[in-house]
PDB file of C-alpha atoms in Angstrom:
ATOM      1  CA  UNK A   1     -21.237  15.367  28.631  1.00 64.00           C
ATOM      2  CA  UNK A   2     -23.370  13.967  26.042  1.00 76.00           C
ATOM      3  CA  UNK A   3     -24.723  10.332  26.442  1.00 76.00           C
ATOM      4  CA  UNK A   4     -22.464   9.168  23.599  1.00 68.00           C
ATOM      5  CA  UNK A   5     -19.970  10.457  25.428  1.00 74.00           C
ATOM      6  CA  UNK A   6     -20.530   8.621  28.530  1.00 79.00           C
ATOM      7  CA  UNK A   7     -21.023   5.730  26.780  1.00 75.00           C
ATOM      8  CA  UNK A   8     -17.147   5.373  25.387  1.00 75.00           C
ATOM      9  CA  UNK A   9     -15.656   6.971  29.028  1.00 80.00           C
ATOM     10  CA  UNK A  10     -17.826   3.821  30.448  1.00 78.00           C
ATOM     11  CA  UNK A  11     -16.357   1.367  27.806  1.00 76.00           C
ATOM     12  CA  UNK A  12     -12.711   3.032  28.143  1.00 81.00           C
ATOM     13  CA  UNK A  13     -12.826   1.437  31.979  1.00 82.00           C
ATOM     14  CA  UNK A  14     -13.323  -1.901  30.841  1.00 83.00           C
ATOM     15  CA  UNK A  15     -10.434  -2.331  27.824  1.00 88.00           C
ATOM     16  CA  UNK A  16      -6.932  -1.037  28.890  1.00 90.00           C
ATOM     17  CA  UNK A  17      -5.315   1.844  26.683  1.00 91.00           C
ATOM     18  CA  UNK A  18      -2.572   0.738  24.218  1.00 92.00           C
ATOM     19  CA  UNK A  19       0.119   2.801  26.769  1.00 92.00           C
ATOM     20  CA  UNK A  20      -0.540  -0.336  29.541  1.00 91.00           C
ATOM     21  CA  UNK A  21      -1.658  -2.929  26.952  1.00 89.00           C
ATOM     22  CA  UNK A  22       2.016  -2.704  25.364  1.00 91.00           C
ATOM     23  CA  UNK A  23       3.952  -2.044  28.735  1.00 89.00           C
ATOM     24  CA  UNK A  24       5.895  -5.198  28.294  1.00 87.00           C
ATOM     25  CA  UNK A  25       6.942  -4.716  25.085  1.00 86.00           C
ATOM     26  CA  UNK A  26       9.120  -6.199  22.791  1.00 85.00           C
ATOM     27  CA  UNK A  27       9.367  -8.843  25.809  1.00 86.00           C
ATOM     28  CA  UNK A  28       5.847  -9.948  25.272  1.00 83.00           C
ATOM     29  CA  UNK A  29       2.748  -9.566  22.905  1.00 84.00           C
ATOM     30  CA  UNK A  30      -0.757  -8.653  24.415  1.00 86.00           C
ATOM     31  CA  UNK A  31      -2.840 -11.984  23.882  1.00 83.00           C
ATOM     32  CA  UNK A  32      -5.560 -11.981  21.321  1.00 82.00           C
ATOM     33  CA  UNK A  33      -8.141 -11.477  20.959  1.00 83.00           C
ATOM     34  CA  UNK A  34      -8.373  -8.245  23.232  1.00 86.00           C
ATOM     35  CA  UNK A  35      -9.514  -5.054  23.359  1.00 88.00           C
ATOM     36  CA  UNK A  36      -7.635  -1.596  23.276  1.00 92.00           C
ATOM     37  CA  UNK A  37      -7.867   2.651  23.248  1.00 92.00           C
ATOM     38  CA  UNK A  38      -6.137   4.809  21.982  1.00 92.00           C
ATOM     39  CA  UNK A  39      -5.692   8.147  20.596  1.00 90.00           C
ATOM     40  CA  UNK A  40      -5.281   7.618  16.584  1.00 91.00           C
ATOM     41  CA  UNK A  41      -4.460   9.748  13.507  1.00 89.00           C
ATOM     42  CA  UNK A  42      -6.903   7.800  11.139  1.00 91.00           C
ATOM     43  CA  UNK A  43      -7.825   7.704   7.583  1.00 90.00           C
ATOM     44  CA  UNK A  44     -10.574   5.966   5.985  1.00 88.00           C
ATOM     45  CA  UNK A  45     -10.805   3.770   2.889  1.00 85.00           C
ATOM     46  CA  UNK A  46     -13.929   2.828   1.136  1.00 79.00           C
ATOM     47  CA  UNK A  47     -14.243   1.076  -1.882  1.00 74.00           C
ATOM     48  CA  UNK A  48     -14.410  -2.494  -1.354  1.00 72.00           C
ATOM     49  CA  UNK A  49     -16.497  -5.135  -3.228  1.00 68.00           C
ATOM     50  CA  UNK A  50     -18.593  -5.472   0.239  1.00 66.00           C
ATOM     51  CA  UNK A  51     -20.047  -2.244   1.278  1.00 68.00           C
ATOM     52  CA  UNK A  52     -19.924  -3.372   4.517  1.00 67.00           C
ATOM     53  CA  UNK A  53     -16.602  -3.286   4.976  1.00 75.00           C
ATOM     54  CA  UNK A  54     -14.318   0.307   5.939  1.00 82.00           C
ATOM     55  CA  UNK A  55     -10.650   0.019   6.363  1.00 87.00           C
ATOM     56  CA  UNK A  56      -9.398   2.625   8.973  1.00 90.00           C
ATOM     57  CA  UNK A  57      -5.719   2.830   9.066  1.00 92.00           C
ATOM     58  CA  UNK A  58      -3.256   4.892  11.317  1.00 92.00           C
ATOM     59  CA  UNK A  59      -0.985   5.938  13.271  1.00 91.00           C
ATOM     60  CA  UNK A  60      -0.279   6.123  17.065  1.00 90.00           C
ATOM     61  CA  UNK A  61       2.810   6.833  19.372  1.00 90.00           C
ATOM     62  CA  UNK A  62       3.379   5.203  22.648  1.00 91.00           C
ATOM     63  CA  UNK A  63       6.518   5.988  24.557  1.00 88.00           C
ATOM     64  CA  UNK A  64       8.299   2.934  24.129  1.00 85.00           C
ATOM     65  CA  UNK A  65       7.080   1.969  20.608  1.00 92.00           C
ATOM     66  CA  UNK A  66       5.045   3.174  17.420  1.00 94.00           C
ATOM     67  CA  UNK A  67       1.324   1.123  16.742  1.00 94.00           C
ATOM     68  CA  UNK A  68      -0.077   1.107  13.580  1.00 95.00           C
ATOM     69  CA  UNK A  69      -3.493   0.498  12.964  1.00 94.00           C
ATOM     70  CA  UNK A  70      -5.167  -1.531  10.663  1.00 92.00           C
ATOM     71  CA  UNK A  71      -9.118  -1.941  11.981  1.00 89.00           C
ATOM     72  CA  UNK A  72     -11.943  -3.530   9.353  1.00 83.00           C
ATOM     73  CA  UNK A  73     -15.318  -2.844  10.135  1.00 74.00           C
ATOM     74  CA  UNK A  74     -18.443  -0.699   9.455  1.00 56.00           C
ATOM     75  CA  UNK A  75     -18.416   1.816  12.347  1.00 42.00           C
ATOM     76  CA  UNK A  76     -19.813   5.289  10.856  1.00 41.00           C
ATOM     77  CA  UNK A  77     -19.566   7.632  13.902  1.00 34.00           C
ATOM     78  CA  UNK A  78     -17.061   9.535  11.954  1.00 34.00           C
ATOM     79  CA  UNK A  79     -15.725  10.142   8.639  1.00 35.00           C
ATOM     80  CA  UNK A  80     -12.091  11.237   7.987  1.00 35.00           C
ATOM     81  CA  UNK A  81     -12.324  10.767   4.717  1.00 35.00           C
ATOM     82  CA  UNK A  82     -13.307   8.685   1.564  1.00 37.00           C
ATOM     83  CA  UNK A  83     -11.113   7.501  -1.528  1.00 40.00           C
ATOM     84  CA  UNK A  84     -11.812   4.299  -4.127  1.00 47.00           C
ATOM     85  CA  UNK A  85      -9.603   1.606  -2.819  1.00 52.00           C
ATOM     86  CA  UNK A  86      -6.137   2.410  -4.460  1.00 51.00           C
ATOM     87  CA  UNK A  87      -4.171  -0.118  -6.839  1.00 57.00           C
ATOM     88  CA  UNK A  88      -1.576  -0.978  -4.360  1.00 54.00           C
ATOM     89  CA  UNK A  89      -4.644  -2.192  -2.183  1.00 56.00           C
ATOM     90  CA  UNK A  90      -6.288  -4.160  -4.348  1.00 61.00           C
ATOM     91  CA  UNK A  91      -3.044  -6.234  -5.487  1.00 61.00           C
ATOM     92  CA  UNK A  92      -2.848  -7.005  -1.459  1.00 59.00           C
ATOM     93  CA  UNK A  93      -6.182  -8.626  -2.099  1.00 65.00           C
ATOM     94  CA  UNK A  94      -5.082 -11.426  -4.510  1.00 67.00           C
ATOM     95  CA  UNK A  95      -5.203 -14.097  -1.411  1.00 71.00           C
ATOM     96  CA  UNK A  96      -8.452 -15.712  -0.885  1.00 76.00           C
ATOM     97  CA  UNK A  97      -7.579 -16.232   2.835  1.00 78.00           C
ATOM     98  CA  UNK A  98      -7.145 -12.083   3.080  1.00 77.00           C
ATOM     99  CA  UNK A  99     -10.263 -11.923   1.450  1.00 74.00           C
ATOM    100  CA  UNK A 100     -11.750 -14.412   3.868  1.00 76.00           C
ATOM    101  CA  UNK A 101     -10.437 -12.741   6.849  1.00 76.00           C
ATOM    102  CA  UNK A 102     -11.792  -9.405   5.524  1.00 71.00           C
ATOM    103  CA  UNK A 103     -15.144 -10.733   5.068  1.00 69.00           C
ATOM    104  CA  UNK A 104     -15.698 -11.720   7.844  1.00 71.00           C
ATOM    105  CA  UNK A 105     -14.437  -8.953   9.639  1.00 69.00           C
ATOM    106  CA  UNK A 106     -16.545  -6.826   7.994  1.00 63.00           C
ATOM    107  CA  UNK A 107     -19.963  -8.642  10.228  1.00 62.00           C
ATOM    108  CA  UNK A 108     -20.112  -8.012  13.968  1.00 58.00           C
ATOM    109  CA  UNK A 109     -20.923 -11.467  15.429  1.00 59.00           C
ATOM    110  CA  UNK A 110     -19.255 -13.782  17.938  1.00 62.00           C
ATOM    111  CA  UNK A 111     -19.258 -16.397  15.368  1.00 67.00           C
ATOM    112  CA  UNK A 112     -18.079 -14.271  12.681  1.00 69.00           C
ATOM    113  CA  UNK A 113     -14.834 -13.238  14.608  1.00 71.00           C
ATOM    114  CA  UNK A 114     -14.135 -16.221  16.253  1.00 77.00           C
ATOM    115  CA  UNK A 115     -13.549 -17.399  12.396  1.00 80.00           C
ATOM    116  CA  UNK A 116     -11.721 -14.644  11.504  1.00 78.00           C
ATOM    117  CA  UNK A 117      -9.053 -15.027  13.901  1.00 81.00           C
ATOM    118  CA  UNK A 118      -8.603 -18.379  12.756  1.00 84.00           C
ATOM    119  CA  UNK A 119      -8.217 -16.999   9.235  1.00 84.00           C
ATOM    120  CA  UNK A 120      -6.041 -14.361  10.283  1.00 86.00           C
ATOM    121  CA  UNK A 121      -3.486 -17.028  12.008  1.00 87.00           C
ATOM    122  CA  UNK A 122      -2.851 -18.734   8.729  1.00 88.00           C
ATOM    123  CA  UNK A 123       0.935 -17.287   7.726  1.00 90.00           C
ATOM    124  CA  UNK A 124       0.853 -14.698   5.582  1.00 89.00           C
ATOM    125  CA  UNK A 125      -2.473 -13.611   6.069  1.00 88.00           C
ATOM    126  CA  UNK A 126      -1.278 -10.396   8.695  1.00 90.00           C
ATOM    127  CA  UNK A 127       1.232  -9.666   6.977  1.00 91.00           C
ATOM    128  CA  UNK A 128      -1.072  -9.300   3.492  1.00 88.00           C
ATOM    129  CA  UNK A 129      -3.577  -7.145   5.675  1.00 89.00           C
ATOM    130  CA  UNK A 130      -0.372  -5.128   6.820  1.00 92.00           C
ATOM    131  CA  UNK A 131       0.541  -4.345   3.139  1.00 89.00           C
ATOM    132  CA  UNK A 132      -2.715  -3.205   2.270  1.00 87.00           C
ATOM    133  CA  UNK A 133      -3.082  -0.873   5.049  1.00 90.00           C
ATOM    134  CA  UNK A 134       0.186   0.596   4.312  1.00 90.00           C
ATOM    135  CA  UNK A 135      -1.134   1.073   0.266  1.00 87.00           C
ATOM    136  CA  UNK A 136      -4.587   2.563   1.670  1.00 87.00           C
ATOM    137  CA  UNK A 137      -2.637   4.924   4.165  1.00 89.00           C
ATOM    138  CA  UNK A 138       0.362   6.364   1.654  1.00 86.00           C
ATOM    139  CA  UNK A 139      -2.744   7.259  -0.789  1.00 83.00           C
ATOM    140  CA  UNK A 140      -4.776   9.308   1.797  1.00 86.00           C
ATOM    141  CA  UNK A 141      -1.475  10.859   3.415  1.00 80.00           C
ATOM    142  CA  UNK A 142      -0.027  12.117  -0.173  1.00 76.00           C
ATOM    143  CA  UNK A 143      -3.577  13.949  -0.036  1.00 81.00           C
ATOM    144  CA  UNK A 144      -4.938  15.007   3.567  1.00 81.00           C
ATOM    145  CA  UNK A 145      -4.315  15.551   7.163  1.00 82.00           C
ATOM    146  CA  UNK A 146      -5.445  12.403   8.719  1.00 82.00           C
ATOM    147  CA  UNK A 147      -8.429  12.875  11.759  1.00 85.00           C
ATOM    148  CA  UNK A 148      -7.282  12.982  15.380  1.00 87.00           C
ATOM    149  CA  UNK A 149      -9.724   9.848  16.878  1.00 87.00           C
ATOM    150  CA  UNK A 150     -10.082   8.627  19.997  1.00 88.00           C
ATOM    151  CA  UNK A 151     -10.526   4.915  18.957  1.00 90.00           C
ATOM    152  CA  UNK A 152     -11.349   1.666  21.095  1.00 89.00           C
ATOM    153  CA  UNK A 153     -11.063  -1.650  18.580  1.00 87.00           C
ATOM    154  CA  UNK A 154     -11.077  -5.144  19.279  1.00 85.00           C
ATOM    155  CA  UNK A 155      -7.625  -6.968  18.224  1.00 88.00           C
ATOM    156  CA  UNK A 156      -7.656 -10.120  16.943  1.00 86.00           C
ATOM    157  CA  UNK A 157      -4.275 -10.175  15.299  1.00 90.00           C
ATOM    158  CA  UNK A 158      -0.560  -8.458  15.686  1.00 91.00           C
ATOM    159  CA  UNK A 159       1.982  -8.206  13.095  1.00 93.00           C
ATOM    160  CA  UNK A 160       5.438  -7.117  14.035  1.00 91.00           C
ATOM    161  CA  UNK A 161       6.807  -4.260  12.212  1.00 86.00           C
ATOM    162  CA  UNK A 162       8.828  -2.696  11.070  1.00 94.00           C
ATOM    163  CA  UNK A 163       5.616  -1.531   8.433  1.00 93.00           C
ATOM    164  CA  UNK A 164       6.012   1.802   6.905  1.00 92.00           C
ATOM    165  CA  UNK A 165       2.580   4.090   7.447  1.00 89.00           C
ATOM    166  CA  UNK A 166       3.391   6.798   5.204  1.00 85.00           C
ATOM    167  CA  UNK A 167       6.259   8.954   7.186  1.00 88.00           C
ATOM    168  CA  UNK A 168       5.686   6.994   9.959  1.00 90.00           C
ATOM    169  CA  UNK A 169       7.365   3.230  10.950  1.00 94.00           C
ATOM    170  CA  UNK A 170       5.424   1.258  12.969  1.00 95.00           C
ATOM    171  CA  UNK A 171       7.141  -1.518  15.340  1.00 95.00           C
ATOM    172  CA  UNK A 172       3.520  -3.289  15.166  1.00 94.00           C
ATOM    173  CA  UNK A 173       0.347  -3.480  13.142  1.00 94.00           C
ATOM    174  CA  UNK A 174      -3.047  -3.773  14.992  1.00 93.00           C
ATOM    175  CA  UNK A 175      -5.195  -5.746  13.240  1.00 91.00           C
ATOM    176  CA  UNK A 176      -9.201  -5.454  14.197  1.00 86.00           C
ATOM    177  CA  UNK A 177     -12.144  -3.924  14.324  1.00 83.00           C
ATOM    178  CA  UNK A 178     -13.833  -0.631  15.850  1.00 85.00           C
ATOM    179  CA  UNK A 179     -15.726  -0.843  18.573  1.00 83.00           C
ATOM    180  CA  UNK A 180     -16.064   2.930  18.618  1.00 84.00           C
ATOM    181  CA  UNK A 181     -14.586   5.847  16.681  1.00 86.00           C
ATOM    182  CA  UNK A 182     -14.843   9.678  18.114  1.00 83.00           C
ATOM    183  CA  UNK A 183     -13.440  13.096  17.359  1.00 79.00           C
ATOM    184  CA  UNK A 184     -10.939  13.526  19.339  1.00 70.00           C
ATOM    185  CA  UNK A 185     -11.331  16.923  21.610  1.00 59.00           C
ATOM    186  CA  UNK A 186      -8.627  20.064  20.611  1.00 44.00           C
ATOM    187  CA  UNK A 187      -7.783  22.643  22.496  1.00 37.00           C
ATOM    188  CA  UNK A 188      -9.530  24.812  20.045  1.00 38.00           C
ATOM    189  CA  UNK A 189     -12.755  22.818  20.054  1.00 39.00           C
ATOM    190  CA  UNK A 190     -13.355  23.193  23.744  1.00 38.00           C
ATOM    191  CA  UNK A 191     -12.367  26.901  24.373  1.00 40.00           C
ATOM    192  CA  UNK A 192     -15.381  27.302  21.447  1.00 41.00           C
ATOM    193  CA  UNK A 193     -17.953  25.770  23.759  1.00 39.00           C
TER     194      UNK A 193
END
């Protein structure tokens, strides 16, 4: 076990996985802002007017419901993909409280998300972010397998679904930012070693 490794199985004891995080659900919403891991088939979009920022969208399947992901942020640890920000994205973007909210996603400081919360509580605003995802992610899936990720993220926002992710329906939206993105292991990948 590499170092990095170590590092996310140390962090993966302190934030519960999405499986326990959601085991109340539809009863009750994990308060925010929080923390969460999961295993995630992610895509990532580039192209925004601040280079800082990296939308990662997907995909993942609990038993009792389907998450979607929606995490802003500049975590680099692993690239599933790049594509120019597509149309349907950039129409999502016509809000100046979205844009807000993104920009200050995009920095990692206390301050920074403290204020984005607030300017992701103001109505609307998750469900804007939760279009835009779904633009970002039916562009990469029409053209590529999405990564298999093993993905911790801090949430500072829900939005209830349904929100269609490509093929997929999600019952609720994640909105956040990586703390860490990794490969997830295959089968394949550790019979090689």
């Amino acid at each position: 076990m590499t170092d990095h490794d170590a590092a996310i199985e140390a962090a993966k004891r302190q934030i519960p996985s999405a499986e326990h995080l959601f085991a109340r659900w539809p009863e009750a919403m994990p308060p925010v802002p929080g923390a969460v891991h999961a295993d995630v088939d992610l895509y990532e979009t580039a192209g925004f007017e601040d280079p800082r920022l990296v939308l990662y969208t997907g995909v993942g399947r609990l038993p009792s419901l389907t998450v979607g992901w929606c995490l802003f942020g500049a975590a680099r640890n692993v690239q599933p993909g790049h594509a120019s920000l597509p149309y349907a994205a950039r129409e999502a973007l016509t809000d100046s409280t979205v844009v807000r909210a993104l920009q200050l996603l995009s920095v990692d400081h206390p301050e920074t998300d403290e204020a984005a919360i607030e300017a992701l509580a103001v109505p609307g605003v998750t469900g804007s972010l939760a279009t835009l995802a779904a633009a970002a992610h039916q562009e990469h899936e029409s053209r590529s397998a999405p990564l298999g990720c093993e993905v911790g993220t801090a949430v500072y926002a829900y939005h209830r679904g349904p929100v269609r992710l490509g093929t997929h329906t999600a019952d609720v939206m994640l909105i956040g930012s990586p703390i860490w993105i990794a490969k997830a292991e295959t089968a394949q990948t550790k019979e090689g070693q």
